[in-house]
Amino acid sequence: AIYNKYLLTGDMQDLDEALRLSRKAIEGVLDGEEVQAAVLMNLGLKLAARFDLLEEDGDIEEAIHFGNEAVSVANNVDRKRFLNNLATFYCSRYAAKGNAADMDTAVNIGRQLVKESSEDDYARSAYSGNLGSWLQDRYDATGALVDLQESIDYSRQSLLDDAIPIMDQVIGRNNLAERLSRWYTRTKDVDYLK
C-alpha cells in the first residue's frame, strides 16, 4: 500500500518506507517458502524505482541481485514475469552506465522469454515488444543493422495477437513505424517496409 501511495504521489519518504518494509519482509520469509520469490522481486522493483530517480549505483546493483534471487526461486508461473523485470533492471543500469554487457544480458533474457512463451501466451506480445525495444537501444548504441532488423521483426510479432489492449496496439504500431523509418533512412530499402 505504501509503495502504491508513492506511485501516486511521488513522495520519496513513501518509497523509502516501502523499501524499509520490503527489507523487513525478506527477513521474515523462509527459504523455499511460496512467497519468497515475490518478496525478493518486490524489493528489487522498489530499488530499481529509486535508482531511476536518484541513480545511486547501490540501488541498481541490489535490484539486480534480488531480481536474480527471485528468478532462481520462482515457480513456473512467476518466473517469466520476474525474468522480464530483471531484464528491465539491466536496461536501467545500461542506460545509466552504458555497459554493453548489460544490454546484451537484457536482449538474451528477452530472447529466452519469447522462445519459452507459446503462441497463445498473452504475455508473448509484451515480451516481443520489449525485446524489440531493447534491440533498438542496442542498435542505437552500436549501429549494427542486424539489431534494427530484429527489432522490426519482434515489433511485428508483438502485434500479431488481436487480444492486445488498444493502447498497447497503438504504442506497438508507433514503435514499429519508428523502427521502419530508421530502417529506410539507413538502407533506402523499400521492400522491407512491406
Coordinates of C-alpha atoms in Angstrom, one line a residue:
A1 CA 0.0 0.0 0.0
I2 CA 2.8 2.4 0.8
Y3 CA 4.6 1.7 -2.5
N4 CA 1.3 2.3 -4.3
K5 CA 1.0 5.6 -2.5
Y6 CA 4.5 6.5 -3.7
L7 CA 3.5 5.7 -7.2
L8 CA 0.6 8.1 -6.9
T9 CA 2.3 10.9 -5.1
G10 CA 6.0 10.5 -6.0
D11 CA 6.9 11.2 -2.3
M12 CA 10.3 9.8 -1.7
Q13 CA 9.5 9.2 2.0
D14 CA 6.9 6.7 0.9
L15 CA 9.4 4.9 -1.3
D16 CA 12.0 4.8 1.5
E17 CA 9.4 3.4 3.9
A18 CA 8.3 0.9 1.3
L19 CA 11.9 -0.2 0.9
R20 CA 12.3 -0.5 4.6
L21 CA 9.2 -2.7 4.9
S22 CA 10.3 -4.8 2.0
R23 CA 13.7 -5.5 3.6
K24 CA 11.9 -6.4 6.8
A25 CA 9.6 -8.8 4.9
I26 CA 12.6 -10.6 3.4
E27 CA 13.8 -11.3 7.0
G28 CA 10.5 -12.9 7.8
V29 CA 10.4 -15.3 4.8
L30 CA 11.9 -18.7 5.0
D31 CA 13.9 -20.2 2.1
G32 CA 11.6 -22.2 -0.1
E33 CA 8.5 -20.5 1.2
E34 CA 6.0 -19.9 -1.7
V35 CA 6.1 -16.1 -1.3
Q36 CA 9.9 -15.9 -1.3
A37 CA 10.3 -15.0 -4.9
A38 CA 7.6 -12.3 -4.9
V39 CA 9.1 -10.7 -1.8
L40 CA 12.5 -10.6 -3.4
M41 CA 11.2 -9.2 -6.6
N42 CA 9.1 -6.6 -4.9
L43 CA 12.3 -5.3 -3.2
G44 CA 14.1 -5.3 -6.5
L45 CA 11.3 -3.3 -8.2
K46 CA 11.4 -0.7 -5.4
L47 CA 15.2 -0.4 -5.6
A48 CA 15.1 -0.1 -9.4
A49 CA 12.4 2.7 -9.0
R50 CA 14.7 4.6 -6.6
F51 CA 17.7 4.1 -8.9
D52 CA 15.7 5.6 -11.8
L53 CA 15.2 8.7 -9.7
L54 CA 18.5 9.1 -7.8
E55 CA 20.9 7.0 -10.0
E56 CA 22.7 5.6 -6.9
D57 CA 24.7 2.7 -8.0
G58 CA 24.0 0.6 -4.9
D59 CA 20.3 0.6 -5.7
I60 CA 20.5 -0.9 -9.1
E61 CA 23.2 -3.4 -8.0
E62 CA 20.9 -4.6 -5.2
A63 CA 17.9 -4.6 -7.6
I64 CA 19.7 -6.9 -10.0
H65 CA 20.9 -9.1 -7.1
F66 CA 17.4 -9.5 -5.7
G67 CA 16.0 -9.9 -9.2
N68 CA 18.3 -12.8 -9.9
E69 CA 17.5 -14.3 -6.5
A70 CA 13.8 -14.1 -7.2
V71 CA 14.2 -15.7 -10.6
S72 CA 16.2 -18.5 -9.1
V73 CA 13.5 -19.5 -6.6
A74 CA 10.4 -18.5 -8.6
N75 CA 7.8 -21.1 -9.7
N76 CA 7.0 -21.6 -13.4
V77 CA 4.0 -19.2 -13.3
D78 CA 6.0 -16.2 -12.0
R79 CA 9.4 -17.0 -13.5
K80 CA 8.9 -15.3 -16.9
R81 CA 7.4 -12.2 -15.4
F82 CA 10.3 -11.9 -13.0
L83 CA 12.8 -12.5 -15.8
N84 CA 11.2 -9.7 -17.7
N85 CA 11.5 -7.4 -14.6
L86 CA 15.2 -8.5 -14.3
A87 CA 15.9 -7.6 -17.9
T88 CA 14.5 -4.1 -17.2
F89 CA 16.9 -3.7 -14.3
Y90 CA 19.8 -4.5 -16.7
C91 CA 18.4 -1.9 -19.1
S92 CA 18.2 0.7 -16.4
R93 CA 21.9 0.1 -15.5
Y94 CA 22.8 0.1 -19.2
A95 CA 21.0 3.5 -19.6
A96 CA 23.0 5.0 -16.7
K97 CA 26.4 3.3 -17.3
G98 CA 26.5 2.4 -21.0
N99 CA 27.9 -1.0 -20.3
A100 CA 27.1 -3.1 -23.4
A101 CA 27.1 -6.3 -21.4
D102 CA 24.0 -5.1 -19.6
M103 CA 22.1 -4.6 -22.8
D104 CA 23.3 -7.9 -24.1
T105 CA 22.0 -9.6 -21.0
A106 CA 18.6 -7.9 -21.4
V107 CA 18.4 -9.0 -25.0
N108 CA 19.4 -12.6 -24.1
I109 CA 16.7 -12.7 -21.4
G110 CA 14.2 -11.2 -23.9
R111 CA 15.0 -13.9 -26.5
Q112 CA 14.6 -16.6 -23.8
L113 CA 11.2 -15.2 -22.8
V114 CA 9.9 -15.2 -26.4
K115 CA 11.3 -18.6 -27.0
E116 CA 9.7 -20.1 -23.8
S117 CA 6.3 -18.4 -24.5
S118 CA 3.8 -20.3 -26.6
E119 CA 2.0 -18.6 -29.5
D120 CA -1.2 -18.3 -27.4
D121 CA 0.6 -16.9 -24.3
Y122 CA -0.8 -13.4 -23.9
A123 CA 2.5 -12.2 -22.4
R124 CA 4.4 -13.2 -25.5
S125 CA 3.3 -10.0 -27.2
A126 CA 4.7 -7.9 -24.4
Y127 CA 7.9 -9.9 -24.3
S128 CA 8.3 -9.5 -28.1
G129 CA 7.7 -5.7 -27.8
N130 CA 10.2 -5.3 -25.0
L131 CA 12.8 -7.3 -26.9
G132 CA 12.2 -5.1 -30.0
S133 CA 12.8 -2.0 -27.8
W134 CA 16.0 -3.5 -26.3
L135 CA 17.3 -4.4 -29.7
Q136 CA 16.6 -0.9 -30.9
D137 CA 18.5 0.5 -28.0
R138 CA 21.4 -1.7 -28.8
Y139 CA 21.2 -0.7 -32.5
D140 CA 21.3 3.0 -31.4
A141 CA 24.5 2.3 -29.5
T142 CA 26.3 0.1 -32.0
G143 CA 24.7 0.8 -35.4
A144 CA 24.5 -2.9 -36.0
L145 CA 21.8 -3.2 -38.7
V146 CA 21.0 -6.8 -37.7
D147 CA 19.8 -5.4 -34.3
L148 CA 17.5 -3.0 -36.1
Q149 CA 16.2 -5.7 -38.4
E150 CA 15.4 -8.0 -35.4
S151 CA 13.9 -5.1 -33.6
I152 CA 11.4 -4.7 -36.5
D153 CA 10.7 -8.4 -36.7
Y154 CA 10.0 -8.6 -32.9
S155 CA 7.9 -5.4 -33.2
R156 CA 5.8 -7.0 -35.9
Q157 CA 5.5 -10.2 -33.8
S158 CA 4.3 -8.2 -30.8
L159 CA 1.3 -7.0 -32.9
L160 CA 0.0 -10.5 -34.0
D161 CA -2.3 -11.1 -31.1
D162 CA -5.7 -9.5 -31.7
A163 CA -6.5 -9.5 -27.9
I164 CA -3.9 -6.8 -27.2
P165 CA -5.4 -3.8 -25.5
I166 CA -6.0 -0.9 -27.9
M167 CA -3.4 1.4 -26.2
D168 CA -0.8 -1.3 -26.4
Q169 CA -1.6 -1.7 -30.1
V170 CA -1.2 2.0 -30.7
I171 CA 2.1 2.1 -28.9
G172 CA 3.3 -1.1 -30.7
R173 CA 2.4 0.3 -34.1
N174 CA 4.1 3.6 -33.3
N175 CA 7.3 1.7 -32.2
L176 CA 7.1 -0.3 -35.4
A177 CA 6.7 2.8 -37.6
E178 CA 9.7 4.4 -35.9
R179 CA 11.9 1.4 -36.5
L180 CA 10.8 1.1 -40.1
S181 CA 11.6 4.8 -40.6
R182 CA 15.1 4.2 -39.2
W183 CA 15.5 1.2 -41.5
Y184 CA 14.5 3.2 -44.6
T185 CA 16.7 6.1 -43.6
R186 CA 19.7 3.8 -43.1
T187 CA 19.2 1.4 -46.1
K188 CA 16.7 3.1 -48.5
D189 CA 15.3 -0.5 -48.8
V190 CA 11.6 0.0 -49.6
D191 CA 10.8 -3.8 -49.9
Y192 CA 11.5 -4.4 -46.2
L193 CA 8.9 -1.9 -45.3
K194 CA 6.0 -4.0 -46.6

